[in-house]
Coordinates of C-alpha atoms in Angstrom, one line a residue:
M1 CA 21.1 -10.4 98.2
K2 CA 18.5 -7.6 97.9
R3 CA 18.8 -7.0 101.7
L4 CA 22.6 -6.8 101.3
L5 CA 22.2 -3.9 98.9
Y6 CA 19.5 -2.4 101.2
T7 CA 22.2 -2.4 103.9
L8 CA 24.7 -0.6 101.8
L9 CA 22.0 2.1 101.1
L10 CA 21.6 2.7 104.8
F11 CA 25.4 3.1 105.4
T12 CA 27.3 1.6 102.3
A13 CA 24.7 1.3 105.5
L14 CA 24.0 4.1 107.7
T15 CA 22.3 10.8 105.6
L16 CA 19.1 14.9 105.4
I17 CA 17.5 17.7 106.9
V18 CA 19.9 18.2 109.8
S19 CA 17.9 20.7 111.7
Q20 CA 14.6 18.9 111.6
T21 CA 13.4 15.6 113.1
T22 CA 10.2 13.4 113.2
A23 CA 7.9 13.2 116.2
Q24 CA 9.7 10.0 117.2
T25 CA 13.2 11.4 116.6
P26 CA 14.7 13.6 119.4
A27 CA 16.9 16.5 118.4
I28 CA 20.3 15.1 117.6
K29 CA 23.5 17.2 117.3
T30 CA 25.0 16.8 113.8
L31 CA 28.4 17.5 112.3
P32 CA 29.7 17.8 108.7
A33 CA 31.0 14.3 107.7
F34 CA 31.9 14.3 104.0
K35 CA 32.9 16.4 101.0
A36 CA 32.8 16.1 97.2
G37 CA 35.5 13.7 95.9
E38 CA 35.0 11.1 98.6
T39 CA 35.0 7.4 97.3
L40 CA 34.5 4.4 99.5
K41 CA 34.8 0.7 98.3
C42 CA 33.4 -2.4 100.1
N43 CA 33.7 -6.1 99.5
L44 CA 30.5 -8.2 99.9
Y45 CA 30.4 -11.7 101.4
F46 CA 27.8 -14.5 102.0
N47 CA 28.0 -17.2 104.6
W48 CA 27.3 -20.3 102.5
K49 CA 27.2 -23.5 104.5
F50 CA 29.4 -22.0 107.3
V51 CA 31.9 -20.7 104.8
W52 CA 32.3 -17.0 104.0
V53 CA 32.3 -16.5 100.2
R54 CA 33.1 -13.3 98.3
A55 CA 29.9 -12.2 96.5
G56 CA 30.7 -8.9 94.9
D57 CA 31.7 -5.3 95.6
A58 CA 30.2 -1.8 95.9
S59 CA 31.4 1.8 95.6
L60 CA 30.1 5.0 97.1
I61 CA 31.0 8.2 95.3
I62 CA 30.2 11.9 96.3
R63 CA 30.5 14.7 93.7
D64 CA 29.6 18.4 93.2
T65 CA 26.9 18.8 90.5
I66 CA 24.3 21.2 89.0
F67 CA 20.6 20.2 89.2
N68 CA 17.9 22.3 87.6
G69 CA 20.3 25.2 87.5
Q70 CA 21.3 25.2 91.1
K71 CA 24.5 24.0 92.9
A72 CA 24.0 20.6 94.5
M73 CA 25.9 17.4 95.6
S74 CA 25.3 13.9 94.4
M75 CA 25.9 10.6 96.2
S76 CA 26.0 7.4 94.1
L77 CA 26.2 3.8 95.1
L78 CA 27.3 1.3 92.4
S79 CA 26.9 -2.4 93.4
T80 CA 27.5 -5.6 91.5
T81 CA 27.7 -9.3 92.2
N82 CA 30.6 -11.4 90.9
K83 CA 30.3 -14.5 88.7
R84 CA 30.0 -16.9 91.6
A85 CA 27.1 -15.0 93.1
D86 CA 25.5 -14.4 89.6
A87 CA 24.9 -18.1 89.4
F88 CA 22.1 -17.8 92.0
F89 CA 21.2 -14.1 92.0
K90 CA 22.6 -11.5 89.6
M91 CA 22.6 -7.8 90.7
R92 CA 23.7 -4.6 89.0
D93 CA 22.5 -1.6 90.9
T94 CA 23.1 2.1 90.5
L95 CA 21.5 4.4 93.1
T96 CA 21.9 8.2 93.2
T97 CA 20.6 11.0 95.4
V98 CA 21.0 14.7 94.7
F99 CA 20.8 17.2 97.6
T100 CA 21.3 20.9 98.3
P101 CA 24.4 22.2 100.1
D102 CA 22.2 22.4 103.3
L103 CA 21.4 18.6 102.8
R104 CA 17.9 18.8 101.6
P105 CA 17.1 15.9 99.1
I106 CA 16.0 17.0 95.7
Y107 CA 16.0 13.8 93.6
Y108 CA 16.5 10.1 94.0
R109 CA 17.0 7.4 91.4
K110 CA 17.5 3.6 91.7
A111 CA 18.1 1.6 88.5
S112 CA 18.6 -2.0 89.2
E113 CA 19.0 -5.4 87.5
E114 CA 18.1 -8.0 90.0
G115 CA 17.8 -11.6 88.9
K116 CA 15.8 -11.6 85.7
H117 CA 14.1 -8.3 86.4
Y118 CA 14.9 -4.6 85.8
Y119 CA 13.5 -1.9 88.2
L120 CA 13.5 1.9 88.1
N121 CA 12.5 3.9 91.2
Q122 CA 12.5 7.7 91.2
V123 CA 11.6 10.4 93.8
W124 CA 11.3 14.1 93.4
Y125 CA 11.1 16.6 96.3
D126 CA 9.3 20.0 95.9
Y127 CA 9.8 22.5 98.7
S128 CA 7.8 25.3 97.2
H129 CA 4.6 24.6 99.2
G130 CA 5.2 26.5 102.4
D131 CA 5.7 24.2 105.4
S132 CA 4.8 21.1 103.4
I133 CA 7.0 19.0 101.1
K134 CA 5.5 17.6 97.9
I135 CA 6.8 14.0 97.3
T136 CA 6.4 12.6 93.8
Q137 CA 7.3 8.9 93.3
T138 CA 7.4 6.6 90.2
F139 CA 8.1 2.9 90.0
R140 CA 8.5 0.7 86.9
R141 CA 9.2 -3.1 86.7
N142 CA 10.5 -4.4 83.4
K143 CA 8.2 -3.0 80.6
E144 CA 5.2 -2.7 82.8
P145 CA 3.3 0.6 83.1
I146 CA 4.8 3.3 85.3
R147 CA 3.1 3.6 88.7
K148 CA 3.0 7.2 90.0
S149 CA 2.0 8.7 93.3
T150 CA 2.1 12.1 94.9
E151 CA 1.6 13.2 98.5
M152 CA 2.3 16.0 100.8
S153 CA 4.3 15.8 104.1
A154 CA 4.7 18.2 106.9
K155 CA 7.8 16.3 108.1
P156 CA 11.2 15.8 106.4
V157 CA 11.2 12.8 104.1
Y158 CA 14.4 10.9 103.0
D159 CA 15.3 8.2 100.5
M160 CA 17.8 5.4 101.1
M161 CA 20.8 7.4 99.9
S162 CA 19.9 10.7 101.6
L163 CA 19.3 8.8 104.9
L164 CA 22.9 7.5 104.4
A165 CA 24.1 11.1 104.2
Y166 CA 22.1 12.2 107.3
A167 CA 23.2 9.3 109.5
R168 CA 26.8 10.1 108.8
T169 CA 26.3 13.6 110.3
I170 CA 25.0 12.4 113.6
N171 CA 27.2 13.1 116.7
F172 CA 26.5 9.8 118.5
S173 CA 28.4 11.0 121.6
T174 CA 25.2 13.0 122.4
M175 CA 23.1 9.8 122.4
K176 CA 22.4 7.2 125.0
K177 CA 22.9 3.5 124.4
G178 CA 19.6 2.1 123.2
Q179 CA 18.2 5.4 121.9
R180 CA 16.1 5.0 118.8
L181 CA 15.8 7.3 115.8
S182 CA 12.8 7.0 113.3
F183 CA 12.8 8.3 109.7
P184 CA 10.2 8.5 106.9
V185 CA 11.8 7.1 103.8
A186 CA 10.5 7.3 100.2
T187 CA 11.2 4.2 98.1
G188 CA 9.7 5.2 94.8
K189 CA 6.6 3.2 95.6
R190 CA 5.6 4.4 99.1
I191 CA 6.8 6.2 102.2
E192 CA 7.9 3.8 105.0
T193 CA 9.2 4.4 108.5
Q194 CA 12.7 3.1 109.2
H195 CA 14.2 2.7 112.7
L196 CA 17.9 2.9 113.9
I197 CA 19.0 2.1 117.4
Y198 CA 22.4 3.2 118.9
R199 CA 24.0 0.1 120.5
G200 CA 27.3 1.6 121.9
K201 CA 31.0 1.3 121.0
T202 CA 33.3 -1.6 120.0
K203 CA 36.4 -2.4 117.9
M204 CA 36.1 -3.9 114.3
E205 CA 38.5 -4.8 111.5
S206 CA 38.3 -3.7 107.9
D207 CA 38.9 -6.0 104.9
K208 CA 42.6 -4.9 105.2
E209 CA 42.8 -6.4 108.7
I210 CA 43.1 -2.9 110.2
E211 CA 41.3 -2.4 113.5
Y212 CA 39.2 0.7 114.2
N213 CA 37.3 2.1 117.2
C214 CA 33.7 1.8 116.1
I215 CA 30.1 2.8 117.0
T216 CA 27.4 0.1 116.5
V217 CA 24.0 1.1 115.2
S218 CA 21.2 -1.4 114.3
L219 CA 18.4 -1.3 111.7
V220 CA 15.4 -3.0 113.3
E221 CA 12.0 -4.2 112.3
Y222 CA 8.9 -4.8 114.4
D223 CA 6.5 -7.6 113.9
K224 CA 2.7 -7.3 114.3
K225 CA 3.1 -7.8 118.1
G226 CA 5.7 -5.1 118.4
K227 CA 8.6 -7.4 118.9
E228 CA 11.9 -6.0 117.8
Q229 CA 14.3 -7.8 115.5
S230 CA 17.7 -6.5 114.5
I231 CA 18.2 -7.2 110.7
I232 CA 21.4 -5.2 110.2
N233 CA 24.2 -4.1 112.5
F234 CA 26.4 -1.2 111.3
H235 CA 29.9 -0.8 112.7
V236 CA 31.2 2.7 111.7
T237 CA 34.3 4.6 112.8
D238 CA 34.0 6.5 116.1
D239 CA 35.2 9.7 114.5
R240 CA 33.8 12.6 112.4
N241 CA 33.9 10.5 109.1
K242 CA 31.6 7.7 110.3
L243 CA 33.1 5.3 107.8
P244 CA 31.3 1.9 107.5
I245 CA 34.0 -0.6 108.5
L246 CA 31.8 -3.7 108.8
L247 CA 28.1 -4.4 108.2
D248 CA 26.5 -7.6 109.5
L249 CA 23.0 -8.7 108.4
T250 CA 20.6 -11.5 108.6
L251 CA 19.1 -13.0 105.3
N252 CA 16.3 -15.5 104.8
F253 CA 18.9 -18.1 103.8
G254 CA 21.7 -17.2 106.1
S255 CA 23.9 -14.2 106.8
A256 CA 26.0 -11.7 104.9
K257 CA 28.5 -8.9 105.5
A258 CA 30.1 -5.9 103.8
K259 CA 33.6 -4.9 104.7
L260 CA 35.4 -1.6 103.9
S261 CA 38.3 -2.3 101.5
S262 CA 39.5 1.3 100.6
Y263 CA 38.7 5.0 100.8
Q264 CA 39.9 8.3 99.5
G265 CA 39.0 12.0 99.6
L266 CA 37.7 12.0 103.2
L267 CA 36.9 15.2 105.0
Y268 CA 38.8 14.2 108.1
P269 CA 41.9 12.0 108.9
V270 CA 41.1 8.4 109.9
M271 CA 42.9 7.0 112.9
P272 CA 43.0 3.1 113.1
S273 CA 43.1 1.5 116.5
T274 CA 45.7 -1.1 115.4
S275 CA 47.2 -2.6 112.2
K276 CA 48.3 -6.2 111.8

């Protein structure tokens, strides 16, 4: 279940500094993909003994805001399991990122009730140090002492939600099938490197049985021997919105998926391939 929420973070599971890339990330053409007022809703499912079972829902909301006196945008993900899923793993998560109009992350917060535990992760970004970014992170589990860390980075650093924003601005038509993008991501405890691979184009259905032309991108992990394993496949609309239509993922106890159920306030029109 935690990996399912992790998936939604990366696109709801695939957004920030558009003009900059890591050493492993080639320059990728980007396009505006969203505006304040956008709301996406997804239904969550588990495959339990070869039967797909509804497990909960999630909402992604984008708003204009003011942060420390400056104009900004916020992107929030609210996720919850239903009563059936609560019986084996209860989850109530709220994740928010705040970023500038030019898509630089300023602040990230994840407040989550997962099982019998409560977690609070926070990240602050300070750009007042010349070419370096000061990253301050805090993490707290239940009532344990707060763990705090600070480090400097010469490269752009994201969090799960701002990576979501960045990925939606990528113009995948400029990429080659199999091309990999790598991103440093602050979790509230540490900075980790995440990898996305462009897999090509396909057709997928939303939870309303509407078919869309889609792009497929995979989140991958590498073992100690460097062997690649796809843990999440993102199927997003092949248009300027990059809406997450279907997310497939592998869990320790089986598989799960998240399917788009509704949307509003999009920046661009959405053109379905077919409707049943």
